[in-house]
Coordinates of N, CA, C and O in Angstrom, one line a residue:
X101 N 111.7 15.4 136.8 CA 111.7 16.5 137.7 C 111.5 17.8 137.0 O 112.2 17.9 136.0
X102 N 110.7 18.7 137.1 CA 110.7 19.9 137.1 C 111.9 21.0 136.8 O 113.0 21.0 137.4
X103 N 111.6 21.8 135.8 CA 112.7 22.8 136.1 C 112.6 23.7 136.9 O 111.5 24.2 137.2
X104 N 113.9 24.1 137.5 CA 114.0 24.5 138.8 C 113.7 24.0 140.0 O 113.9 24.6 141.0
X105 N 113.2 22.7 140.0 CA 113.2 21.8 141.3 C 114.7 21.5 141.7 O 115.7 21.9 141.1
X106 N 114.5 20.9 142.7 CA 116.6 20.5 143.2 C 115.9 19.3 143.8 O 114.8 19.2 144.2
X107 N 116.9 18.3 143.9 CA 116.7 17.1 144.4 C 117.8 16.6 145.1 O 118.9 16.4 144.7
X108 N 117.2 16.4 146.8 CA 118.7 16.3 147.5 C 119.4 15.3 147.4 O 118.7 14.2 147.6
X109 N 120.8 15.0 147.1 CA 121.3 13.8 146.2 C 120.9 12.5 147.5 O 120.5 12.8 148.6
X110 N 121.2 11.4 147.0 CA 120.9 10.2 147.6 C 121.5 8.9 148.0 O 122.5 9.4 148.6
X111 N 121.7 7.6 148.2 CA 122.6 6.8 148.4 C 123.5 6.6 146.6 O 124.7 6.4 146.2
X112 N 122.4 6.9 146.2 CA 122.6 6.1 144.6 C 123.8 7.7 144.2 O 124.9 7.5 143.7
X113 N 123.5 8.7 144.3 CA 124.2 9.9 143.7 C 125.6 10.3 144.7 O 126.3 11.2 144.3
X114 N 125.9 9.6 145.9 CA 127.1 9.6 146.8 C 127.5 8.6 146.0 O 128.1 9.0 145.0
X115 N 127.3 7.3 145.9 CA 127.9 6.2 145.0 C 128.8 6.6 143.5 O 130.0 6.3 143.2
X116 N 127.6 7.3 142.9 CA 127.7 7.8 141.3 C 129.2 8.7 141.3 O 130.1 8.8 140.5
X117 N 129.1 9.4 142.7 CA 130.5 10.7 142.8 C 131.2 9.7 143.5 O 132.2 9.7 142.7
X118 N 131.4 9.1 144.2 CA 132.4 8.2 144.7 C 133.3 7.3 143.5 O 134.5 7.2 143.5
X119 N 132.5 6.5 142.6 CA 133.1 6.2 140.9 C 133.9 6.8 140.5 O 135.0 6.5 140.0
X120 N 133.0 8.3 140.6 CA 133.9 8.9 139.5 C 135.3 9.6 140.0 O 136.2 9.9 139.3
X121 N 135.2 9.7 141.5 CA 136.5 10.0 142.0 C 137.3 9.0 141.7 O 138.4 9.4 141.3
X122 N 137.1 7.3 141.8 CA 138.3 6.2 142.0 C 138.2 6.0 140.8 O 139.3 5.7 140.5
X123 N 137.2 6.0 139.6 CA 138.2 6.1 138.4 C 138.9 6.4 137.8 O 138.8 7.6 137.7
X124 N 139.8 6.1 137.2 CA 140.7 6.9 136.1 C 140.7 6.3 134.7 O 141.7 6.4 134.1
X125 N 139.4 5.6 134.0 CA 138.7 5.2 132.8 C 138.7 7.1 132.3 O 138.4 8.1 132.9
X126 N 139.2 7.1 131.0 CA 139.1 8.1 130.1 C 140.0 9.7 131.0 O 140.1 10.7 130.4
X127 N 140.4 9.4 132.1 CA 141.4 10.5 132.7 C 142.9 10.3 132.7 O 143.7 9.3 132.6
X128 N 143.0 11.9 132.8 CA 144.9 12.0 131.6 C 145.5 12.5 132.7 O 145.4 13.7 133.1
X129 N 146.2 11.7 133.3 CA 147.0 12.4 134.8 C 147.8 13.1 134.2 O 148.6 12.6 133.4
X130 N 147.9 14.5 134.4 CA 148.5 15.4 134.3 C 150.3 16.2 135.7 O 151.2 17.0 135.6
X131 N 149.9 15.3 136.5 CA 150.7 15.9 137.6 C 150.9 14.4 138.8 O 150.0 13.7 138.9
X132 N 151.7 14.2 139.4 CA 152.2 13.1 140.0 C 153.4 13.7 141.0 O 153.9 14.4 140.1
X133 N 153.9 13.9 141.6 CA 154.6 14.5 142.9 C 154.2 14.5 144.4 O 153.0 14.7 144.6
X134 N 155.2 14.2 145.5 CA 154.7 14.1 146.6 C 153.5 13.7 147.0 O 153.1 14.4 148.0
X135 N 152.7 12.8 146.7 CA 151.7 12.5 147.2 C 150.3 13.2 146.8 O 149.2 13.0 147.3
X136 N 150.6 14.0 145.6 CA 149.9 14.8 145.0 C 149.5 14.2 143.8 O 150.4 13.5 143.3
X137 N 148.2 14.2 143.0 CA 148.2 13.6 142.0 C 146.8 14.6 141.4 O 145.9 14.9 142.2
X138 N 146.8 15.1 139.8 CA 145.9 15.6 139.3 C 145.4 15.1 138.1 O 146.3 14.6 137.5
X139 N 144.6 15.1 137.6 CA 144.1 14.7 136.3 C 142.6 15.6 135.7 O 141.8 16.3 136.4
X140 N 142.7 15.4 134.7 CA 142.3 16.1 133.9 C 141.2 15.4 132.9 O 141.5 14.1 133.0
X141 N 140.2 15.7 132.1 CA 139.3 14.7 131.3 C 138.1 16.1 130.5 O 137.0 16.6 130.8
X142 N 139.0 16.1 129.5 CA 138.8 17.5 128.7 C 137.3 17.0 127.8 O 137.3 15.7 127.7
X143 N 136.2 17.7 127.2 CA 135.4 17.2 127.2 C 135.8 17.2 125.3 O 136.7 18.0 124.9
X144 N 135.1 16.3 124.1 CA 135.7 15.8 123.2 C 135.4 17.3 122.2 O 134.6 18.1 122.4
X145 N 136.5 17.3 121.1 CA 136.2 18.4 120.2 C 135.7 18.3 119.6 O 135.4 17.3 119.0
X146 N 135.3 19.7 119.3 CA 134.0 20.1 118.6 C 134.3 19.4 117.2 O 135.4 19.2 116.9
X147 N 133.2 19.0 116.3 CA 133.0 18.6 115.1 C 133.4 20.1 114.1 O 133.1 21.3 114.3
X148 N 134.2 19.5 112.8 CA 133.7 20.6 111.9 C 132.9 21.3 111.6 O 133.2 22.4 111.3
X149 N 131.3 20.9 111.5 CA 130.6 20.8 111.0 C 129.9 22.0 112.1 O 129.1 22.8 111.5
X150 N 130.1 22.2 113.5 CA 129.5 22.8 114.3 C 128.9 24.0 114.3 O 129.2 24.8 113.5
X151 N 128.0 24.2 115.0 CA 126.7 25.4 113.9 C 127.6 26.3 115.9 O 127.5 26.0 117.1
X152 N 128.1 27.1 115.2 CA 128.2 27.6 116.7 C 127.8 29.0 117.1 O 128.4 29.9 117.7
X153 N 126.4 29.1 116.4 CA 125.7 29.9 116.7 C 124.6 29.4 117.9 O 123.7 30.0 118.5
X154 N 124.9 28.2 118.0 CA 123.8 27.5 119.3 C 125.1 27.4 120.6 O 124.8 26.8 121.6
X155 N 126.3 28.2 120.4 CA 126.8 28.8 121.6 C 127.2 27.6 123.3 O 127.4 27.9 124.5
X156 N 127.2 26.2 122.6 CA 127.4 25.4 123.7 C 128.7 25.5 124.2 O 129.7 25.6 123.5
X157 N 128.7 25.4 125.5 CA 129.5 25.9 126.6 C 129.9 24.3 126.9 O 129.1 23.4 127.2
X158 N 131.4 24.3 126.7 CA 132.6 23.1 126.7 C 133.0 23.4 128.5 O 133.3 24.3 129.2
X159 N 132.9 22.0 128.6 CA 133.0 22.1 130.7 C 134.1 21.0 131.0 O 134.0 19.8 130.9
X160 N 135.2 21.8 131.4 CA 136.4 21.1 131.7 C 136.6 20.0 133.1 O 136.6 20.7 134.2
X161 N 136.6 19.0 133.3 CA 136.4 18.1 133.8 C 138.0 18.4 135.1 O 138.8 19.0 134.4
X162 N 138.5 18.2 136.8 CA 139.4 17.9 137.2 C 139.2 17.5 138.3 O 138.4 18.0 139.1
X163 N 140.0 16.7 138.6 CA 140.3 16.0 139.6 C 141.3 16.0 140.5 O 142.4 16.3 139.9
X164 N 141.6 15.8 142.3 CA 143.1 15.8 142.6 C 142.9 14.9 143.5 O 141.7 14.7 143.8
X165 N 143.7 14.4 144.0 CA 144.2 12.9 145.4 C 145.1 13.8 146.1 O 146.0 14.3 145.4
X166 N 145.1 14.1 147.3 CA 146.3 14.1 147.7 C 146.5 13.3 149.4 O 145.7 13.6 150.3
X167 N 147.5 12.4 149.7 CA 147.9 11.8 150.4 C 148.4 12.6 151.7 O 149.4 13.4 151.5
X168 N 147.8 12.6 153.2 CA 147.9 13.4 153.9 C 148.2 12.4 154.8 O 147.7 11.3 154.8
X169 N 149.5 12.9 155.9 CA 149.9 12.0 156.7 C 150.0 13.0 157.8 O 150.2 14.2 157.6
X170 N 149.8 12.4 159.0 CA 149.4 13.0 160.2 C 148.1 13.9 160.4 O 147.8 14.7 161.3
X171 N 147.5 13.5 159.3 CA 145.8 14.0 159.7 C 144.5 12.6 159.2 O 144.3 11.9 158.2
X172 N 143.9 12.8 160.3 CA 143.1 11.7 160.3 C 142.1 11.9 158.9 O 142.3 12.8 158.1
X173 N 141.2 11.2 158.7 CA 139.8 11.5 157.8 C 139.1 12.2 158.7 O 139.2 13.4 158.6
X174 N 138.4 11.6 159.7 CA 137.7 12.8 160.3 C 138.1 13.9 161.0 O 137.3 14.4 161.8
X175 N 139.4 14.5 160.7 CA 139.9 15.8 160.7 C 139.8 16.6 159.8 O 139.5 17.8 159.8
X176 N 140.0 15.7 158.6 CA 140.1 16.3 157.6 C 138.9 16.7 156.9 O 138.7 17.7 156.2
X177 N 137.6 15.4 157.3 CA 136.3 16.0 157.1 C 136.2 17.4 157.6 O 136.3 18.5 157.0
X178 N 136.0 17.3 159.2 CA 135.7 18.6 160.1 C 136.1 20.1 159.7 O 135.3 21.1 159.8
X179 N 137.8 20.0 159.1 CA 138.0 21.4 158.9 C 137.1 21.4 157.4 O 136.5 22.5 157.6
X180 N 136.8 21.0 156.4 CA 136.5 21.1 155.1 C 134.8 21.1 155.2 O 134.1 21.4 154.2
X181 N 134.3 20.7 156.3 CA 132.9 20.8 156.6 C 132.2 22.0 157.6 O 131.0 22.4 157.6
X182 N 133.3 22.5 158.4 CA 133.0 23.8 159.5 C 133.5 25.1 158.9 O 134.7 25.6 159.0
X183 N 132.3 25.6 158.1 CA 132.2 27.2 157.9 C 132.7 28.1 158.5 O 133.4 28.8 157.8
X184 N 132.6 28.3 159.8 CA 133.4 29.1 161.0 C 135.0 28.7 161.2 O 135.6 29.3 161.9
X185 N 135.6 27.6 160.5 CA 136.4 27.6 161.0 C 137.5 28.0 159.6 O 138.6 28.6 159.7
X186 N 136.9 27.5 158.1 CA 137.5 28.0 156.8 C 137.7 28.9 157.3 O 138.8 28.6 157.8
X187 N 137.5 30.5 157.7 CA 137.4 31.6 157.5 C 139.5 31.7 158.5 O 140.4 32.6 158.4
X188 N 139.3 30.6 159.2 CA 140.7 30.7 159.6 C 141.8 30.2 158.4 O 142.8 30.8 158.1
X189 N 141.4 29.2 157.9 CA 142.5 28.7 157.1 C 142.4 28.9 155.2 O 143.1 28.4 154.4
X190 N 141.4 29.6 155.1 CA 141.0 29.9 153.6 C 141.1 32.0 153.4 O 140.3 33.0 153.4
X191 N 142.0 32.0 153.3 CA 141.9 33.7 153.0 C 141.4 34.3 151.9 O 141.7 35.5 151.5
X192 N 140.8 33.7 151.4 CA 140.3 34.2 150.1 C 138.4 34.3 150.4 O 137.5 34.8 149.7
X193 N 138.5 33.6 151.3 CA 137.0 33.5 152.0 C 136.6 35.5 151.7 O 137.5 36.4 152.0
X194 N 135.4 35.8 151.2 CA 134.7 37.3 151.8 C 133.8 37.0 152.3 O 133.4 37.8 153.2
X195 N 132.8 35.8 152.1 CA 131.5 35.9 153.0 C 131.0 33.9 152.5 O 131.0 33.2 151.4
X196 N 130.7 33.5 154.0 CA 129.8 32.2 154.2 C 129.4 32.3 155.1 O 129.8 32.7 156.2
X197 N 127.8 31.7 154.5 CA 126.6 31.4 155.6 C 125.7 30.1 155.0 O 125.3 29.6 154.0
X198 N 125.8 30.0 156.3 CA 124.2 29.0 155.7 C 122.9 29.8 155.0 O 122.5 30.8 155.4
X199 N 122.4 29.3 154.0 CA 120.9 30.0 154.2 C 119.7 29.1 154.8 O 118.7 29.7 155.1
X200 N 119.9 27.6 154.9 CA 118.6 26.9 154.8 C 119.3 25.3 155.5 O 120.4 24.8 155.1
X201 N 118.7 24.8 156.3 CA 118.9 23.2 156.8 C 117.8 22.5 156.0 O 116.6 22.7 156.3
X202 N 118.1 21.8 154.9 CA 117.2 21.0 154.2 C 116.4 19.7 154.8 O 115.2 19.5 154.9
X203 N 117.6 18.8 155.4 CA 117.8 17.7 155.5 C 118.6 17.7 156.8 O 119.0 18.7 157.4
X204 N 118.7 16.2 157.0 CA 120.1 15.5 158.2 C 121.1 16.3 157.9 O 121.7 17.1 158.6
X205 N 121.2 15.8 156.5 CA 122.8 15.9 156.0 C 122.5 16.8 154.8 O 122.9 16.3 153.8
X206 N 121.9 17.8 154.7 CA 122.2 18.5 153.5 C 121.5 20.2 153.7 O 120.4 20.5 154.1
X207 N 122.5 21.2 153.2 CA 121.6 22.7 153.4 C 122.6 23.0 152.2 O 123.5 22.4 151.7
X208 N 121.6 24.7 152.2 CA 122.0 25.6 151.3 C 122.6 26.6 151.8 O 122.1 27.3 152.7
X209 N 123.9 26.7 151.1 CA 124.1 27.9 151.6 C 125.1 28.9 150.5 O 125.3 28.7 149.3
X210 N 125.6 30.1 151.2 CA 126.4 31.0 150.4 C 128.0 31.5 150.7 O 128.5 31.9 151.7
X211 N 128.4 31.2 149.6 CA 129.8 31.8 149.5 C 130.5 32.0 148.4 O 130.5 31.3 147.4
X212 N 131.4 33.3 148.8 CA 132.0 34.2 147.9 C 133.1 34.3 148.3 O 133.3 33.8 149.4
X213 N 134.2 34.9 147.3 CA 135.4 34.2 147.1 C 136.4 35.8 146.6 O 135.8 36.8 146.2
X214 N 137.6 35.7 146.7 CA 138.5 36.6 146.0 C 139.6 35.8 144.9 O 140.3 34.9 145.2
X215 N 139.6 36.3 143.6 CA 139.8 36.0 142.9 C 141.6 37.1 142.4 O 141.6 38.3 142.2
X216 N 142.6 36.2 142.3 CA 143.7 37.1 142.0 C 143.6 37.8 140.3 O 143.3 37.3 139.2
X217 N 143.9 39.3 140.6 CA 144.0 39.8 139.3 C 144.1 39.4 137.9 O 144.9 38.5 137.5
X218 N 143.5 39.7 137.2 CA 142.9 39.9 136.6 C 141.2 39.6 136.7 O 140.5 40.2 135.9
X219 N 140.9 38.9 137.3 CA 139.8 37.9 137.5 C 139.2 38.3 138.3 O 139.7 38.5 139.4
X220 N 137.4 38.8 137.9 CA 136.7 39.2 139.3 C 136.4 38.4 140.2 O 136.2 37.3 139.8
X221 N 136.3 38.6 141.3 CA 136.1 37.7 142.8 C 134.8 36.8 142.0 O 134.5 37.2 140.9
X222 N 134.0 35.7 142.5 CA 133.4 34.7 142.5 C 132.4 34.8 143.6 O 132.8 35.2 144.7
X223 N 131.0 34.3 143.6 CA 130.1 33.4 144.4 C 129.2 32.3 143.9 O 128.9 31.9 142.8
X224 N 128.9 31.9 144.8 CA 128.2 30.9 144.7 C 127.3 30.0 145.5 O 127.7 29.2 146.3
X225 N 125.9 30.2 145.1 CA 124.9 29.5 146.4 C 124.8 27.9 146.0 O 124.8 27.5 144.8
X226 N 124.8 27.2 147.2 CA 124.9 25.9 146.8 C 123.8 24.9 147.5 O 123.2 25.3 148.5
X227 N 123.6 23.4 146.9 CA 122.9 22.6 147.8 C 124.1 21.7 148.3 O 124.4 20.7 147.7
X228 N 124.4 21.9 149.0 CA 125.1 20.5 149.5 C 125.0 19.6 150.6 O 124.8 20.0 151.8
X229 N 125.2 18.3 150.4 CA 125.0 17.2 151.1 C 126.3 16.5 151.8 O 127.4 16.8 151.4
X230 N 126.1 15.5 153.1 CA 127.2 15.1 152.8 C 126.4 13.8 153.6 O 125.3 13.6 154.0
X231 N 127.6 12.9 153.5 CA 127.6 10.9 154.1 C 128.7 10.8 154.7 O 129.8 11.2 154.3
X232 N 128.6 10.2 155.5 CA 129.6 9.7 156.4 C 129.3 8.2 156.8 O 128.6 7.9 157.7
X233 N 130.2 7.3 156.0 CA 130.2 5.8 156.5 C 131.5 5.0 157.0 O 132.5 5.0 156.3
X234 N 131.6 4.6 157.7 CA 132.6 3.6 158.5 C 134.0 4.9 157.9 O 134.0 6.1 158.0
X235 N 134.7 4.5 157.6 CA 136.0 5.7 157.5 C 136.0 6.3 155.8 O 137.0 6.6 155.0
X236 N 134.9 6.4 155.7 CA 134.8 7.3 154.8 C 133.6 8.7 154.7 O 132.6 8.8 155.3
X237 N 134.2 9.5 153.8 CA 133.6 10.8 154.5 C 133.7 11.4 153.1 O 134.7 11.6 152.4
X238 N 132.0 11.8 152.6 CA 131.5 12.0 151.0 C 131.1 14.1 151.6 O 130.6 14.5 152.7
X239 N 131.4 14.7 150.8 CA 130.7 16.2 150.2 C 130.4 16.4 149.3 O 131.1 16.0 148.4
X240 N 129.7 16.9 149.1 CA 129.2 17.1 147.5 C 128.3 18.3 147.2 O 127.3 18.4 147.9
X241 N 128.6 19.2 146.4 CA 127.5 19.9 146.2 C 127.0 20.2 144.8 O 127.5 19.4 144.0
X242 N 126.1 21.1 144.2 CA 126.0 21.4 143.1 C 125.4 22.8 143.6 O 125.1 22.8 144.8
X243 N 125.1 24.0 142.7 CA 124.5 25.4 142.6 C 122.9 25.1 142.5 O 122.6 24.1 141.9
X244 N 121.9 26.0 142.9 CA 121.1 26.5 143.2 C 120.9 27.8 142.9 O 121.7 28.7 142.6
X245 N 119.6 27.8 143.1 CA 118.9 29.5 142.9 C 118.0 29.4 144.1 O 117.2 28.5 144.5
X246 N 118.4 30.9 144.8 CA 117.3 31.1 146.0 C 117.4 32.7 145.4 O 118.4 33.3 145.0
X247 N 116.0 33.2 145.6 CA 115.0 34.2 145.8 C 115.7 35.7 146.1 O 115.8 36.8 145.5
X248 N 116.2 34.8 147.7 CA 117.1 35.6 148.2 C 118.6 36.2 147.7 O 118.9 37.2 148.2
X249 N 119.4 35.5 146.9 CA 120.8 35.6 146.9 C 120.8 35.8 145.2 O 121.6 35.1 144.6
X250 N 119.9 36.7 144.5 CA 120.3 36.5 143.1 C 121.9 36.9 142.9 O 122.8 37.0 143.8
X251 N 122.2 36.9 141.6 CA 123.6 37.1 141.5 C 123.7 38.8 141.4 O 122.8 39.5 141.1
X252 N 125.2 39.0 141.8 CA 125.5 40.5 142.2 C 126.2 41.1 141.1 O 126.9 40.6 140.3
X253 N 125.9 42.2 141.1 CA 126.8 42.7 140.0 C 128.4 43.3 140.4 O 129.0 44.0 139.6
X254 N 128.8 42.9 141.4 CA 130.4 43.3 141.7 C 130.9 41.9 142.0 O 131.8 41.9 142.8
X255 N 130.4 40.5 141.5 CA 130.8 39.2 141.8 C 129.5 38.7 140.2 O 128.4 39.0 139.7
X256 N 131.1 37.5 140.1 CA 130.9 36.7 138.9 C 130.0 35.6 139.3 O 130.6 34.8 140.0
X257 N 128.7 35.3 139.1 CA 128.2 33.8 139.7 C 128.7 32.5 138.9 O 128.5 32.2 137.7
X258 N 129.5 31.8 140.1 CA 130.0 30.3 139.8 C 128.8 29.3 139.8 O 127.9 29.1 140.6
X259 N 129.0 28.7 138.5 CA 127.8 27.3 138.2 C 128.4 26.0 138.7 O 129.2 25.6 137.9
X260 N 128.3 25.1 139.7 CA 128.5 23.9 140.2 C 127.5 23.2 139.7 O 126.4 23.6 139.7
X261 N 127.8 22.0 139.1 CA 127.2 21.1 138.3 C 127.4 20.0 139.4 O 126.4 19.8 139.9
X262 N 128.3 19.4 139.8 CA 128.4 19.1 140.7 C 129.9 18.7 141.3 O 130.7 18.2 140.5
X263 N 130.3 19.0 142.4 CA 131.7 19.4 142.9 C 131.7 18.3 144.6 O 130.8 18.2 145.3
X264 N 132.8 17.9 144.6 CA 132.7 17.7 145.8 C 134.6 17.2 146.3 O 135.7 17.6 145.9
X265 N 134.0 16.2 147.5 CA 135.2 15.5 148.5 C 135.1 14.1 148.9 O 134.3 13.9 149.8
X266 N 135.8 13.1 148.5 CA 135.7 11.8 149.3 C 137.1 11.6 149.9 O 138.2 11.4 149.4
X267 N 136.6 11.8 151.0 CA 138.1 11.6 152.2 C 138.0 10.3 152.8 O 136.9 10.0 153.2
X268 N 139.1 9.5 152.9 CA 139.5 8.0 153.3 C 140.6 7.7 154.0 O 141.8 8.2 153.6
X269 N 140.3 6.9 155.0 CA 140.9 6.7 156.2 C 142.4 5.8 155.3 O 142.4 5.1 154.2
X270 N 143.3 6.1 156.2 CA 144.7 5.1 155.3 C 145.0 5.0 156.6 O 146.1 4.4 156.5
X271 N 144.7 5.2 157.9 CA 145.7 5.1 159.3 C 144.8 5.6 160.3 O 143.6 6.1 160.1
X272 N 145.3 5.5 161.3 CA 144.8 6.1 162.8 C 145.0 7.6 162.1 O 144.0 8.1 161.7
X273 N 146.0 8.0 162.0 CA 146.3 9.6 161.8 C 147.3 9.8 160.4 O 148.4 10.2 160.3
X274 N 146.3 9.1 159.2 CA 146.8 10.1 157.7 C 145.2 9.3 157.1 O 144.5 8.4 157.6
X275 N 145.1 9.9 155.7 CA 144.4 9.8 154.5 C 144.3 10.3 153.6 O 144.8 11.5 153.4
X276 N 143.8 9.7 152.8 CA 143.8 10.6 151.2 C 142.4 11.3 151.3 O 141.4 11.2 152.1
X277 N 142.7 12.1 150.2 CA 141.3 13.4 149.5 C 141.6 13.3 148.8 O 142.7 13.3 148.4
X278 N 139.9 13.3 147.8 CA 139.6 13.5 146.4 C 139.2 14.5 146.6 O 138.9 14.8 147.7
X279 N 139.2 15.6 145.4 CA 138.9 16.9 144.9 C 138.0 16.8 143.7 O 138.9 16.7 142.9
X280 N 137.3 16.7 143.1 CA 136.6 16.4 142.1 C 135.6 17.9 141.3 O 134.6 18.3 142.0
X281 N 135.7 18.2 140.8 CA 135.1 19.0 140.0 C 134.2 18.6 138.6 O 134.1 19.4 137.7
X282 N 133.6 17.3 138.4 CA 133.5 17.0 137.7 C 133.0 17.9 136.3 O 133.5 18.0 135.2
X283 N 131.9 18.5 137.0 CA 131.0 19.8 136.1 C 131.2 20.8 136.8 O 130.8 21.0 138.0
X284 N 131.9 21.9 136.0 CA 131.5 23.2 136.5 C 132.3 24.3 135.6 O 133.2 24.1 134.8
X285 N 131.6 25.6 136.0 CA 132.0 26.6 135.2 C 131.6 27.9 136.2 O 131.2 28.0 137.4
X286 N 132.0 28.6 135.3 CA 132.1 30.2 136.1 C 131.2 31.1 134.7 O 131.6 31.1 133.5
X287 N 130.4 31.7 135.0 CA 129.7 32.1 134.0 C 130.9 33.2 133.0 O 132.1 33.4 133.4
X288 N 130.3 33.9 131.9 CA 131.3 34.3 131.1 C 132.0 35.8 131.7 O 131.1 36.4 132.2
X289 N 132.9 36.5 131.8 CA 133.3 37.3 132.3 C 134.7 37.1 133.1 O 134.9 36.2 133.9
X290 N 135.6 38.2 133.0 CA 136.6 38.0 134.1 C 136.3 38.8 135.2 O 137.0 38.8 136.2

């Protein structure tokens, strides 16, 4: 592929993120409570020997489950998939839009964030996809560059490597959610 091409993920790359959510090969649960569960999978340390004038950027790996009862999967897709309706239950929301319908199941779009003190607010343009099979329900995205939305200088641009959601039916009305963050970072700056 080209640099700078984007490639809309596929049966094979919902699979690849679905793995890596139900694994816990090489992940260090860090947190266990109520139905909540987080883990962590730190990337390996650096060698002595490290020339670190070639400046490589260490990308913290997390994960979360959390077990939801009295909400279905496809509720729980719906609110975490409708733009218009985050802006009711996410307060940290300053600005989302679509910019682009790619695909069925996949567009680009934009959103920016407030960040508590010390830390400047955040954005981030994204490609994201999503799948929906029998009672399970895949999101996923990774970061983009469009033309239009370079990065701002009163907001930090967030890098998605790729990020997402696999939500699963446990009942008529509860399921679990994955949170996955596998790759990502926030460029350098508070």
């Amino acid at each position: 592929m080209a640099q700078g091409s984007v490639k809309v993920p596929d049966d094979s790359d919902f699979s690849r993120f679905q793995g890596q959510c139900e694994s816990q090969e090489g992940w260090v649960n860090k947190y266990s409570k109520s139905g909540m569960e987080v883990w962590i999978d730190l990337p390996p340390p650096t060698p002595a020997h490290h020339d670190r004038s070639q400046n490589q950027v260490k990308i913290h790996k997390i994960k979360c489950r959390m077990a939801m009862k009295d909400v279905s999967a496809a509720s729980m897709y719906d609110v975490l998939h409708d733009g218009e309706y985050r802006r009711k239950w996410d307060t940290n929301v300053i600005e989302s839009f679509d910019i682009a319908r790619i695909t069925i199941n996949a567009d680009v779009g934009y959103y920016s964030w407030r960040c508590p003190k010390p830390l400047k607010n955040r954005d981030v343009v994204t490609l994201r996809s999503w799948l929906v099979k029998d009672d399970e329900y895949m999101i996923i995205n990774s970061s983009v560059k469009h033309p239009k939305y370079p990065p701002r200088k009163d907001l930090v641009r967030a890098i998605s490597i790729l990020t997402g959601f696999l939500i699963k039916s446990t009942g008529p009305n509860s399921c679990t959610c994955a949170r996955q963050t596998p790759e990502g970072r926030s460029q350098s700056g508070l």
